Amino acid sequence: MKMKLSQKWMLDCVALPEGLTDKAFADAMTLSGSKVEAVEREGGELENIVVGRVTAIERHPDSDHLWVAQVDVGGGESVQIVTGAQNVVADAYVPVAKNNSVVAGGKKIKSGKLRGILSDGMMCSLEELGLTAHDFPYAAEDGIFLLGEDCDRSLGLDIQTAVGLDDVVTEFEITSNRPDCLSVLGLAREAAATFRLPFAVPAPPVPQGEGDVNDLLKVTIEAPDLCYRYAGAVVRNVRVEPSPRWLRERLRASGVRPINNIVDITNYVMLEYGQPMHAFDLRYLEGGQVVVRTARPGERITTLDGTERALAEDMLVIADAAKPVAVAGVMGGEYSGIMDDTGAIVFESACFRGTQVRAAAKRLGLRTEASARYEKELDPSSCLPCLRRALELVRLLNAGDIVGGTVDNFPTPKPARRLPFVPDWVNQFIGIDCPAEEQAAILERLGCRVADGEITVPSFRGDLEQKADISEEIARFFGYDKIPSRPLRGLADGRLTPAQQLQRQIGETLLACGCSEICTYSFFSPKAYDKIGLPEGHWLRQSVTISNPLGEDTSVMRTTPTPSMLETLARNDHNNNESAALFELATVYRPRGAEELPEEKQIVAVGLYGPHEDYFALKGIVEALLERVGVSGYDVRAVTDNPTFHPGRAAQFVFEDGAFLAALGEISPAVAENYDLGTRVYVALLDFNTLLARRNGARIHRALPRYPAVTRDLALVCGAETPVLTLQNTIRKAAGEMLEELLLFDVYTGSQIAAGQKSVAFRLRLRSAKGTLTDEEADGVVRRAIKALGAVGAALRAS
């Protein structure tokens, strides 16, 4: 949230160093933790505009609507100006843009002739000075600005000084944990701490007045868990008028439009203290009662913007004896505002629970300056000082007659928070050497009290909850630029974690295989499960539902990345890309329980289509990836019951203990049709956690062989459904260390093979590290392999 700070206003509390530039102030404040977004000098674009007095005025000889005025601009200089304004009179004080001047909007003014008469400049309106009628209510909106007695009318004086358009406005970006800085006093306190200067704010006096406020106003809090405090005061015989110039100037500099003295007082106090206030018209509070309660069933309210709104039963409202008159912390009702005939008002200074205000504002679609502040959890302790400050301004502006006393309903005051003062721990935590005395001085400049090894935290610093928070305060005023560099603790060499190493390996390998990486959303529509063919009750349909989704199409967290991959492949196909090879390290979410966070897992998804892509191309990519990351010992099994894949054209990789590694295959025609895919599509899904747990990162390097190899060919007959991998694993296990390479070089089915069987031929390359293999040793290896193959239903093929 942004906060504009008037330098003139801030100087009431802290005297900045002599010669401090705007840039130096902004840099120092940013470095100490108050981020400056912009610095602006009011009226900065105005040039060569001064105060002048009209000494004579007469009609233009050749025009019935122009006037020729003689204007004294000080220093013995008089200029002639031709104007079409009809409100200029002799002896009027006016802003004069002299020759070679600049007015608001960057428009340059030069001498020239109007109907043959020299005009040596221009008299300015409010708009040409960058002002409005809210800044000077008595000024004509469509004529020349005639300076009133509230302006400095010294001839020749720069107009910015004359009308108070010479403030410096610094705009800050305030984080949500620092609502105390959404105020002039809060930022002034930060400035005082930054520049090590005294900070002083006189406490508003206890209001004195006639009568007793308790005879006119009664406050009841029925929801103390939602309303921490409610303070009120009454002002009679209200005199609604424009505010004085100094107050209008400060509001304008802070980005708030002046309205009238009563409304301006509430806005002024809000900006000064950070505490929103409201003024109710007492005649519209039935029974003189203020009841802070939740809305009743069916209640409605018409707010100040003229809109009728339905109230939910959990919304906090300010009510009188009969009806709601305001939505607490958000906006008042239509009859709660100040009107020209208002006679008596009730000033409200209250503190509401931030989460409740934010929820109500969001549901009503009504976010206001007050709600934006309340939702950040304000300090209840500031309610009474703010109320007293408002009454002080009423007296100062002669805006009404104060009724004696205030009503202050504070059900559950909170004790001051106390934290241990441990300078050594702070120094070690930050990595600095700041003396204890300096640390205590920093904290005391921020409003803390340090005594007897304990820090008493001021009520307006709700963000200081533990030692680490205290350390942050010490660090930012000690100087972030003074903290010495030091190596990180833990992994001092900055190496990647095993999971990060594996992620990088996967990405590099798949990129080398010709795949492109994609990144898709982790949420989609429940209809995605229908599109990939999952039946009702399938375990993958058990999703985490998003409580506030952007729409039905993004309402659940995905349990599988298949729909995301297919949508991306379909988009490429629809854009006439002939082929595509994509991969993603996708996160999926599996629900665990009502009170537990979902399980988050990563799945490596690979998707292909194209004229040169098929199941074996996908299987080759997966096997290359497994070899690269060092995963072995898995078995390949045919898959026929996965509704997403084509029956008979899908497989899964599993280990002997049943651990799942991967599923891959061709997408079924029905699923492809759901995505309007006009080509065969292949998808693989690998479990990242299994890859991480089963990988072997060790690289084994063997010396070049010293002895020759012996080769043997095996032609086997087995069942047509027997996986080749089963035969390969059986041979490797039986052959032992002498088997250097096993190559599949033929698979045959046909007339020479019995129905339901197939011929599979392997070439075995055998080698011993101890010496040259004899025929007997090589044949012994082959015999062991043939015997083991018999156990899986394979036998030597008859020639």
CSV table of N, CA and C in Angstrom, one decimal, residues 139-203:
chain,number,residue,atom,x,y,z
A,139,ALA,N,-12.4,30.3,-5.0
A,139,ALA,CA,-12.0,30.7,-6.3
A,139,ALA,C,-13.0,30.4,-7.4
A,140,ALA,N,-13.0,31.2,-8.4
A,140,ALA,CA,-13.9,30.9,-9.6
A,140,ALA,C,-13.2,29.8,-10.4
A,141,GLU,N,-14.0,28.8,-10.7
A,141,GLU,CA,-13.5,27.6,-11.5
A,141,GLU,C,-13.2,28.0,-12.9
A,142,ASP,N,-14.0,28.9,-13.5
A,142,ASP,CA,-13.9,29.3,-14.9
A,142,ASP,C,-13.3,30.7,-15.1
A,143,GLY,N,-12.6,31.2,-14.2
A,143,GLY,CA,-12.0,32.5,-14.3
A,143,GLY,C,-10.6,32.6,-13.7
A,144,ILE,N,-10.1,33.8,-13.6
A,144,ILE,CA,-8.8,34.0,-13.0
A,144,ILE,C,-8.8,33.7,-11.5
A,145,PHE,N,-7.8,33.1,-11.0
A,145,PHE,CA,-7.7,32.9,-9.6
A,145,PHE,C,-7.3,34.2,-8.9
A,146,LEU,N,-8.3,34.7,-8.1
A,146,LEU,CA,-8.1,36.0,-7.4
A,146,LEU,C,-7.6,35.6,-5.9
A,147,LEU,N,-6.4,35.9,-5.6
A,147,LEU,CA,-5.8,35.5,-4.4
A,147,LEU,C,-6.5,36.1,-3.2
A,148,GLY,N,-6.9,35.2,-2.2
A,148,GLY,CA,-7.6,35.7,-1.0
A,148,GLY,C,-6.6,36.0,0.1
A,149,GLU,N,-7.1,36.4,1.2
A,149,GLU,CA,-6.3,36.8,2.3
A,149,GLU,C,-5.5,35.7,2.9
A,150,ASP,N,-5.9,34.4,2.6
A,150,ASP,CA,-5.2,33.3,3.1
A,150,ASP,C,-3.9,33.0,2.3
A,151,CYS,N,-3.6,33.8,1.3
A,151,CYS,CA,-2.4,33.6,0.5
A,151,CYS,C,-1.5,34.8,0.8
A,152,ASP,N,-0.2,34.6,0.6
A,152,ASP,CA,0.8,35.6,0.8
A,152,ASP,C,0.8,36.5,-0.5
A,153,ARG,N,0.3,37.7,-0.4
A,153,ARG,CA,0.1,38.6,-1.6
A,153,ARG,C,1.3,39.6,-1.8
A,154,SER,N,2.5,39.2,-1.3
A,154,SER,CA,3.6,40.1,-1.6
A,154,SER,C,3.9,40.1,-3.1
A,155,LEU,N,4.0,41.3,-3.6
A,155,LEU,CA,4.2,41.4,-5.1
A,155,LEU,C,5.5,40.9,-5.5
A,156,GLY,N,5.5,40.1,-6.6
A,156,GLY,CA,6.7,39.5,-7.1
A,156,GLY,C,7.1,38.2,-6.5
A,157,LEU,N,6.3,37.8,-5.5
A,157,LEU,CA,6.6,36.5,-4.8
A,157,LEU,C,6.3,35.4,-5.7
A,158,ASP,N,7.2,34.3,-5.7
A,158,ASP,CA,6.9,33.1,-6.5
A,158,ASP,C,5.5,32.6,-6.0
A,159,ILE,N,4.7,32.2,-7.0
A,159,ILE,CA,3.4,31.8,-6.7
A,159,ILE,C,3.3,30.5,-5.9
A,160,GLN,N,4.3,29.6,-6.1
A,160,GLN,CA,4.3,28.4,-5.3
A,160,GLN,C,4.4,28.7,-3.8
A,161,THR,N,5.2,29.7,-3.4
A,161,THR,CA,5.3,30.0,-2.0
A,161,THR,C,4.0,30.8,-1.6
A,162,ALA,N,3.5,31.6,-2.5
A,162,ALA,CA,2.3,32.4,-2.1
A,162,ALA,C,1.1,31.6,-1.8
A,163,VAL,N,0.9,30.5,-2.6
A,163,VAL,CA,-0.4,29.7,-2.4
A,163,VAL,C,-0.1,28.4,-1.7
A,164,GLY,N,1.2,28.2,-1.2
A,164,GLY,CA,1.5,26.9,-0.4
A,164,GLY,C,1.7,25.7,-1.3
A,165,LEU,N,2.1,26.0,-2.6
A,165,LEU,CA,2.3,24.9,-3.5
A,165,LEU,C,3.8,24.6,-3.6
A,166,ASP,N,4.4,24.4,-2.4
A,166,ASP,CA,5.9,24.3,-2.4
A,166,ASP,C,6.3,23.2,-1.5
A,167,ASP,N,5.4,22.2,-1.2
A,167,ASP,CA,5.8,21.1,-0.4
A,167,ASP,C,6.5,20.0,-1.2
A,168,VAL,N,7.3,19.2,-0.5
A,168,VAL,CA,7.9,18.0,-1.1
A,168,VAL,C,7.2,16.8,-0.6
A,169,VAL,N,6.7,16.0,-1.5
A,169,VAL,CA,5.9,14.8,-1.2
A,169,VAL,C,6.7,13.5,-1.6
A,170,THR,N,6.9,12.7,-0.5
A,170,THR,CA,7.7,11.5,-0.7
A,170,THR,C,6.7,10.3,-0.6
A,171,GLU,N,6.6,9.5,-1.7
A,171,GLU,CA,5.7,8.3,-1.7
A,171,GLU,C,6.4,7.1,-1.3
A,172,PHE,N,5.9,6.4,-0.3
A,172,PHE,CA,6.5,5.2,0.3
A,172,PHE,C,5.6,4.0,-0.1
A,173,GLU,N,6.3,2.8,-0.3
A,173,GLU,CA,5.6,1.5,-0.4
A,173,GLU,C,5.7,0.9,1.0
A,174,ILE,N,4.5,0.7,1.6
A,174,ILE,CA,4.4,0.2,3.0
A,174,ILE,C,4.0,-1.3,2.9
A,175,THR,N,4.8,-2.1,3.6
A,175,THR,CA,4.5,-3.5,3.6
A,175,THR,C,3.3,-3.8,4.6
A,176,SER,N,2.6,-4.9,4.4
A,176,SER,CA,1.4,-5.2,5.1
A,176,SER,C,1.6,-5.4,6.6
A,177,ASN,N,2.9,-5.7,7.0
A,177,ASN,CA,3.1,-5.9,8.5
A,177,ASN,C,3.5,-4.6,9.2
A,178,ARG,N,3.5,-3.5,8.5
A,178,ARG,CA,3.8,-2.2,9.1
A,178,ARG,C,2.7,-1.2,9.0
A,179,PRO,N,1.5,-1.4,9.5
A,179,PRO,CA,0.4,-0.4,9.4
A,179,PRO,C,0.7,0.8,10.1
A,180,ASP,N,1.7,0.8,11.1
A,180,ASP,CA,2.0,2.0,11.8
A,180,ASP,C,2.7,3.1,10.9
A,181,CYS,N,3.3,2.6,9.8
A,181,CYS,CA,3.9,3.5,8.8
A,181,CYS,C,2.9,4.1,7.8
A,182,LEU,N,1.6,3.7,7.9
A,182,LEU,CA,0.6,4.3,7.0
A,182,LEU,C,0.1,5.6,7.7
A,183,SER,N,1.1,6.3,8.2
A,183,SER,CA,0.7,7.6,9.0
A,183,SER,C,1.9,8.5,8.9
A,184,VAL,N,1.6,9.8,9.1
A,184,VAL,CA,2.7,10.8,9.2
A,184,VAL,C,3.6,10.5,10.4
A,185,LEU,N,3.0,10.2,11.5
A,185,LEU,CA,3.7,10.0,12.7
A,185,LEU,C,4.6,8.8,12.6
A,186,GLY,N,4.1,7.7,12.0
A,186,GLY,CA,4.9,6.5,11.8
A,186,GLY,C,6.1,6.7,11.0
A,187,LEU,N,5.9,7.4,9.8
A,187,LEU,CA,7.1,7.7,8.9
A,187,LEU,C,8.0,8.7,9.5
A,188,ALA,N,7.5,9.7,10.3
A,188,ALA,CA,8.4,10.6,10.9
A,188,ALA,C,9.2,9.9,12.0
A,189,ARG,N,8.6,9.0,12.7
A,189,ARG,CA,9.4,8.2,13.7
A,189,ARG,C,10.5,7.4,13.0
A,190,GLU,N,10.2,6.8,11.8
A,190,GLU,CA,11.3,6.1,11.1
A,190,GLU,C,12.4,7.1,10.6
A,191,ALA,N,12.0,8.3,10.2
A,191,ALA,CA,13.0,9.3,9.8
A,191,ALA,C,13.8,9.7,10.9
A,192,ALA,N,13.2,9.9,12.1
A,192,ALA,CA,14.0,10.3,13.3
A,192,ALA,C,15.0,9.2,13.6
A,193,ALA,N,14.6,8.0,13.6
A,193,ALA,CA,15.5,6.8,13.9
A,193,ALA,C,16.6,6.7,12.8
A,194,THR,N,16.2,7.0,11.6
A,194,THR,CA,17.2,6.9,10.5
A,194,THR,C,18.3,7.9,10.6
A,195,PHE,N,17.9,9.1,11.0
A,195,PHE,CA,18.9,10.2,11.0
A,195,PHE,C,19.3,10.5,12.5
A,196,ARG,N,18.9,9.7,13.4
A,196,ARG,CA,19.3,9.8,14.8
A,196,ARG,C,18.9,11.2,15.4
A,197,LEU,N,17.7,11.5,15.2
A,197,LEU,CA,17.2,12.9,15.6
A,197,LEU,C,16.1,12.7,16.6
A,198,PRO,N,15.8,13.7,17.4
A,198,PRO,CA,14.7,13.6,18.4
A,198,PRO,C,13.4,13.5,17.7
A,199,PHE,N,12.5,12.8,18.3
A,199,PHE,CA,11.1,12.7,17.7
A,199,PHE,C,10.2,13.1,18.8
A,200,ALA,N,9.3,14.0,18.5
A,200,ALA,CA,8.4,14.5,19.6
A,200,ALA,C,7.0,14.7,19.0
A,201,VAL,N,6.0,14.2,19.7
A,201,VAL,CA,4.6,14.4,19.3
A,201,VAL,C,3.9,14.8,20.6
A,202,PRO,N,3.4,16.0,20.7
A,202,PRO,CA,2.6,16.4,21.9
A,202,PRO,C,1.4,15.6,22.0
A,203,ALA,N,1.1,15.1,23.2
A,203,ALA,CA,-0.2,14.3,23.4
A,203,ALA,C,-1.4,15.2,23.3
